[in-house]
Coordinates of C-alpha atoms in Angstrom, one line a residue:
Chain A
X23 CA 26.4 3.5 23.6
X24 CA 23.1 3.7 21.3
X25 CA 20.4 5.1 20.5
X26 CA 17.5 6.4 22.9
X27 CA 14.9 3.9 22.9
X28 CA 11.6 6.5 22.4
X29 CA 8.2 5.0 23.1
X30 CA 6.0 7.3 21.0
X31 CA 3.5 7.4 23.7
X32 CA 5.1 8.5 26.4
X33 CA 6.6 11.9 24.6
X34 CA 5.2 14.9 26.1
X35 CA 5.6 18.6 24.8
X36 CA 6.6 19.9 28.8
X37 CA 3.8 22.8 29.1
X38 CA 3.2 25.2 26.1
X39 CA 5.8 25.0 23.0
X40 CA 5.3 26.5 19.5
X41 CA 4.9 23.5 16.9
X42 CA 5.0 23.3 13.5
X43 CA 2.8 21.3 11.2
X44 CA 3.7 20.6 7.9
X45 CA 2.5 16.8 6.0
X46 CA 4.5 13.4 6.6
X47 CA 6.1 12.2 4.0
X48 CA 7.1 9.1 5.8
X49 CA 5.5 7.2 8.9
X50 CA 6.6 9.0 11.8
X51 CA 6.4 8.3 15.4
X52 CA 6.6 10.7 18.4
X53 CA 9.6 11.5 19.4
X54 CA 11.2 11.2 16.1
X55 CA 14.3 13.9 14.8
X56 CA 12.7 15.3 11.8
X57 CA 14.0 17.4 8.7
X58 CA 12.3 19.3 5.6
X59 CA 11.9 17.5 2.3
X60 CA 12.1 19.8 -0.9
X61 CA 8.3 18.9 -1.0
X62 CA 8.1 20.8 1.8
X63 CA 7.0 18.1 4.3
X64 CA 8.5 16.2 7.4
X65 CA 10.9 13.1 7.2
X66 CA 13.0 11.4 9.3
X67 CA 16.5 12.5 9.7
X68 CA 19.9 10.7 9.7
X69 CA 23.4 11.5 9.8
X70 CA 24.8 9.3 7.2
X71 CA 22.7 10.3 4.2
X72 CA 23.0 13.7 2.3
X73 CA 23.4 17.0 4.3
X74 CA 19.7 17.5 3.5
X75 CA 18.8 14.7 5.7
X76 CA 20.6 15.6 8.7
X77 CA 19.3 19.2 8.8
X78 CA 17.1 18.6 12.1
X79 CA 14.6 20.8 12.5
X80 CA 12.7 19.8 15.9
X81 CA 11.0 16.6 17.2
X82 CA 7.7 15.2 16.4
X83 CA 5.4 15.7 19.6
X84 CA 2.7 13.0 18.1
X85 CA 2.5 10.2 15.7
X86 CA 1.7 10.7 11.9
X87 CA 1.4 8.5 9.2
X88 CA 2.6 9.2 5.8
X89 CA 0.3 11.9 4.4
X90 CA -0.7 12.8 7.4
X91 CA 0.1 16.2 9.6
X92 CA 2.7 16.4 12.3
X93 CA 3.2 18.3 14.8
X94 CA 7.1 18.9 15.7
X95 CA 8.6 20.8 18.3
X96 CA 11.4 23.5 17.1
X97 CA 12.7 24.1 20.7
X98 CA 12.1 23.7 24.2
X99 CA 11.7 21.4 27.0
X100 CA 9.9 17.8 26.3
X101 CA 9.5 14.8 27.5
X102 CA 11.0 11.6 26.4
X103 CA 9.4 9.2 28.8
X104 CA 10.9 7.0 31.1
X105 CA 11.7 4.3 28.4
X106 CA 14.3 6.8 26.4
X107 CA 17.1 6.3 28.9
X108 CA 18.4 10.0 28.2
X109 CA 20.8 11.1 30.4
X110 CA 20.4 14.4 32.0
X111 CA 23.6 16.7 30.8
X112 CA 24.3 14.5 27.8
X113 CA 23.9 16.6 24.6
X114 CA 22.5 14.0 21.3
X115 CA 23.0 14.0 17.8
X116 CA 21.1 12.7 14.9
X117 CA 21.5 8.9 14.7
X118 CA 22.5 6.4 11.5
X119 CA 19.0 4.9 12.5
X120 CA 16.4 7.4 10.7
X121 CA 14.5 9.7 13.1
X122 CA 16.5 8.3 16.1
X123 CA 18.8 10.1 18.8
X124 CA 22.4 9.2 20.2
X125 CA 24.9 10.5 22.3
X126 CA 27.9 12.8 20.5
X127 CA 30.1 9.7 20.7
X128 CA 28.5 7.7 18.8
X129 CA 29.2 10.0 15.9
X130 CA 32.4 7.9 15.0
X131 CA 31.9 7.2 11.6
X132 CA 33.6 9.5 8.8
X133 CA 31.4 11.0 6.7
X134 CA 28.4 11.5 9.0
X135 CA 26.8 14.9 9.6
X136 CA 27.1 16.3 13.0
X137 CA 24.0 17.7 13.6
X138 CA 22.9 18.7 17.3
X139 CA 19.3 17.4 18.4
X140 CA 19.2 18.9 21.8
X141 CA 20.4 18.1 25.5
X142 CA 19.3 15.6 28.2
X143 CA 17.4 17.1 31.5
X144 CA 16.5 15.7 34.6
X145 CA 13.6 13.0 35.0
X146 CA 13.5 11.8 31.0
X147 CA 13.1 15.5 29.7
X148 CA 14.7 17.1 26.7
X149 CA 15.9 20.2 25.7
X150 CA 15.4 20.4 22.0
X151 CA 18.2 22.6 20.6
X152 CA 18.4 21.7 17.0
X153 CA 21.9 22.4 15.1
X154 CA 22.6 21.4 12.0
X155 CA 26.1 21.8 11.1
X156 CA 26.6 20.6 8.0
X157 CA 29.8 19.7 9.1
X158 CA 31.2 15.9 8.7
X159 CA 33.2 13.6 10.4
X160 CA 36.9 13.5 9.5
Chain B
X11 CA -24.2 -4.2 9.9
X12 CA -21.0 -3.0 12.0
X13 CA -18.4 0.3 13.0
X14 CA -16.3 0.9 10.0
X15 CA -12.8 -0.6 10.4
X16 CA -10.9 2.3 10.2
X17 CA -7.5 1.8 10.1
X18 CA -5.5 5.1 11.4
X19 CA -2.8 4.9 9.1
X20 CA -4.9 5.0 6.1
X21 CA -6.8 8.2 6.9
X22 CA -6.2 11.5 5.5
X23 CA -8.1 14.3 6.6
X24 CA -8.4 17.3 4.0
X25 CA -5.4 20.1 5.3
X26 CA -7.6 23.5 4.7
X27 CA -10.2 21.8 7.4
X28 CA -7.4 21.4 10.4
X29 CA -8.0 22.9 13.2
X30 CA -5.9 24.2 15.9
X31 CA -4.0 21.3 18.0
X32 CA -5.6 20.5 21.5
X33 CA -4.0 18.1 24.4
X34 CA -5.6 14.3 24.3
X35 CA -7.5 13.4 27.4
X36 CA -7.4 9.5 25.9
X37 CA -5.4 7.7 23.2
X38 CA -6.7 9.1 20.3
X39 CA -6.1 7.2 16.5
X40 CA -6.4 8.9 13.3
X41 CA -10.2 8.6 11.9
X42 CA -11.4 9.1 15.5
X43 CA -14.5 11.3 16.2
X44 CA -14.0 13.7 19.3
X45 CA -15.4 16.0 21.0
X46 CA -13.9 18.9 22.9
X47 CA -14.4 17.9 26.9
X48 CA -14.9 20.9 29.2
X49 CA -11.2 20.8 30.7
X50 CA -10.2 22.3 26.9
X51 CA -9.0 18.9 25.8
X52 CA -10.0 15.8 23.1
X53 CA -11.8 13.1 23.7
X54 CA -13.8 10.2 21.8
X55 CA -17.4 10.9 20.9
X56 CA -20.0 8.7 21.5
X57 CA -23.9 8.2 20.8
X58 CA -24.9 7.0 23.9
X59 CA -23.3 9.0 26.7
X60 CA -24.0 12.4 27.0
X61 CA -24.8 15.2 25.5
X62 CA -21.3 16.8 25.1
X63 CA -20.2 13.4 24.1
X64 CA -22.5 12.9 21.5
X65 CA -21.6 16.7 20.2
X66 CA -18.2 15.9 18.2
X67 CA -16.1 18.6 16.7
X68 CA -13.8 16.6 14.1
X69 CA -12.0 13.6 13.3
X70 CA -8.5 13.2 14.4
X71 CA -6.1 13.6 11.3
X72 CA -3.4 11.6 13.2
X73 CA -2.2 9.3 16.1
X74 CA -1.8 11.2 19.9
X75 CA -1.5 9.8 23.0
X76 CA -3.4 10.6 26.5
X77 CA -1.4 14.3 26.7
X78 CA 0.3 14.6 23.3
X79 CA -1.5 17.5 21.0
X80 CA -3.9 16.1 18.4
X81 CA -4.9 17.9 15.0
X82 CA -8.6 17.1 14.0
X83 CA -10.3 18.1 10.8
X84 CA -14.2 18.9 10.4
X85 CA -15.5 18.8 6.6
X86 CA -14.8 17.8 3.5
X87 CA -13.5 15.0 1.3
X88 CA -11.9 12.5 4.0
X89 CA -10.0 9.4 2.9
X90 CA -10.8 6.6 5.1
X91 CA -8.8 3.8 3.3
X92 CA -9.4 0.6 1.4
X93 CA -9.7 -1.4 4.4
X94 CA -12.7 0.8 6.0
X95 CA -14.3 0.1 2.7
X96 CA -17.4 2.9 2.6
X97 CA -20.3 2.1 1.0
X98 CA -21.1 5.2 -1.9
X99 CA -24.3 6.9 -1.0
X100 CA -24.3 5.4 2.7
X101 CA -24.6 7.8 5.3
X102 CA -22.4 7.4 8.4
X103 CA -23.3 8.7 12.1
X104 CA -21.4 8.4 15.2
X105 CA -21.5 5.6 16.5
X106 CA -21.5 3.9 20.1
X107 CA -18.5 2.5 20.4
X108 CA -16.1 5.7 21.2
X109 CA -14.6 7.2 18.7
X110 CA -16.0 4.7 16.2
X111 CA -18.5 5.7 12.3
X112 CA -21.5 3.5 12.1
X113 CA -24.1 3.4 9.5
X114 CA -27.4 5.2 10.2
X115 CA -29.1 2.4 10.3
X116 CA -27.8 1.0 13.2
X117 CA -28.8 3.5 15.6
X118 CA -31.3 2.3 17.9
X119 CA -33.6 4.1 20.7
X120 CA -31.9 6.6 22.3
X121 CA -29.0 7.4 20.8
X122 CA -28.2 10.7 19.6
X123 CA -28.3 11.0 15.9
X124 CA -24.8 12.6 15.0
X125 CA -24.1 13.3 10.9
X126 CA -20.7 12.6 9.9
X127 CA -20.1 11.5 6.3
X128 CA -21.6 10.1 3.4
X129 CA -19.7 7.8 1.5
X130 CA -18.2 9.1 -2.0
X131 CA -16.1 6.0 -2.9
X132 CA -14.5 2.8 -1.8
X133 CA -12.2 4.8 0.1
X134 CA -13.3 8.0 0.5
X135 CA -16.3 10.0 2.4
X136 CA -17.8 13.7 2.4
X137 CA -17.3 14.5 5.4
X138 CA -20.0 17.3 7.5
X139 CA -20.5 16.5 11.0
X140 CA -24.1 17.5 12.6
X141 CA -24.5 17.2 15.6
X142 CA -28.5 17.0 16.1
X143 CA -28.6 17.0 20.0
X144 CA -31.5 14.7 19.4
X145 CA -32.1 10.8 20.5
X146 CA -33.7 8.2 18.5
X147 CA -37.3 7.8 20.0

C-alpha cells in the first residue's frame, strides 16, 4: 500500500474539535501527523527516527509555515478530503515519509515506531486517535 | 506605487496578539487582512466594498482554506519578509485588492481609509489596524 495522499485544502475539522496551537518549527501542511519538539513546538512525525518523533500528538487542521502557529486536532472526527484515499475501517500509523499517514501494514520495517494516528470513516473522514507506543518493530 | 508582495510563508505575526481561531469563508494566506463577516467567519478586507469589509480585525498568522480555522493577529511588531520589502517610516492602509497592504498614498476617492502598519524595517512593520469608517473625498 502507501501513504494517504492529503491535499491540505481539503482537511476539514468535522464540526467543533478542541485544537491546540503551539509554533511550527517546520513547514507544515494540513493534514499533517504532528509531534512536540523539546522547544515546545510542532513538527512532523515519522516512524523511523527517534521515539521522540513518532510521539503523534494530533493532526494539523490548517497550513503553517515554520514560525508560524498551528492549529492541530488532538482527537475527533475530520476530514481528509476526497484526495486521501482513506479507507473507512482501516486504522493508520505514522508513515517513514514525515508528517504522512499509512495503513498498519506498511509498518514492515524493523526498527520503526508503531505509533497509532487514528481510524478511517465513511466518506474521507477520520477518526483521530493518536497512540504512541513507543514500541518498535521486531 | 503597488500592494506589498507578501509572501505567506515569510510572515510572522507576534503570538501575545492571536486571537481565537474562526472558520475561513475564502482561501485565506498568511499576511492577509480580514474582517469578521456576519455569519461568525473570516474573510478578506477590502477598501472599496463595504463598510464591514473595509472594517478588518487582523492579519492572518497562517495559511487556511475556505472552512479550515484561521488564527489572525491585531498589533504589534509583524514580520512581513524580505520579499514584501517595507519601506521604514511608510504607512500602509488596506488596500483594494482583498486581503492585500497598500501605501497610503494610493488611496484614491472613495475608499475607506483603513490603518494597518507602519513600516519599522526591511522586513518588519508596527502593526495597529484603524479602521476609520471613513472614504476618501
Amino acid at each position: 500500500m502507501a501513504n494517504l495522499t492529503i491535499t491540505a485544502s481539503q482537511v476539514q475539522a468535522v464540526g467543533t474539535l478542541p485544537q491546540i496551537r503551539r509554533v511550527a518549527s517546520v513547514s507544515i501542511p494540513a493534514g499533517s501527523a504532528v509531534y512536540i519538539t523539546t522547544s515546545d513546538q510542532w513538527a512532523l512525525a515519522q516512524c523511523d527516527g527517534t521515539e521522540d518523533e513518532a510521539g503523534i500528538q494530533g493532526i494539523a487542521v490548517a497550513s503553517s509555515a515554520t514560525g508560524q502557529p498551528a492549529l492541530v486536532v488532538p482527537a475527533g472526527v475530520i476530514n481528509l478530503g476526497a484526495a486521501s484515499g482513506v479507507v473507512s475501517g482501516a486504522v493508520y500509523v505514522v508513515s517513514d515519509t514525515a508528517g504522512l499517514l499509512m495503513p498498519t501494514a506498511d509498518l514492515t520495517t524493523t526498527g520503526w515506531y508503531s505509533s497509532i494516528a487514528g481510524i478511517g470513516g465513511p466518506l474521507n473522514t477520520f477518526h483521530v486517535l493518536p497512540f504512541a507506543s513507543g514500541e518498535q518493530v521486531p | 506605487m503597488a500592494d506589498l508582495n507578501v509572501v505567506s510563508s515569510e510572515v510572522i505575526v507576534p503570538e501575545d496578539s492571536l486571537q481565537r481561531a474562526r472558520p475561513s469563508a475564502a482561501t485565506i494566506v498568511a499576511g492577509d487582512l480580514v474582517y469578521l463577516m456576519a455569519i461568525g467567519e473570516y474573510g478578506l478586507a477590502q477598501c472599496d466594498g463595504t463598510a464591514e469589509e473595509a472594517a478588518p480585525e487582523g492579519i492572518a498568522a497562517h495559511d487556511a482554506a475556505v472552512g479550515q480555522q484561521l488564527l489572525i493577529g491585531d498589533a504589534g511588531i509583524i514580520t512581513l519578509g524580505a520579499t514584501a520589502s517595507p519601506s521604514v517610516g511608510e504607512l500602509y492602509v488596506l488596500s483594494t485588492t482583498p486581503g492585500k497592504l497598500m501605501p497610503e498614498g494610493d488611496l484614491i476617492s472613495g475608499n475607506i481609509v483603513v490603518f494597518v502598519a507602519i513600516g519599522l524595517t526591511s522586513d518588519r512593520a508596527l502593526m495597529r489596524i484603524v479602521p476609520s469608517g471613513e472614504a476618501l473625498p
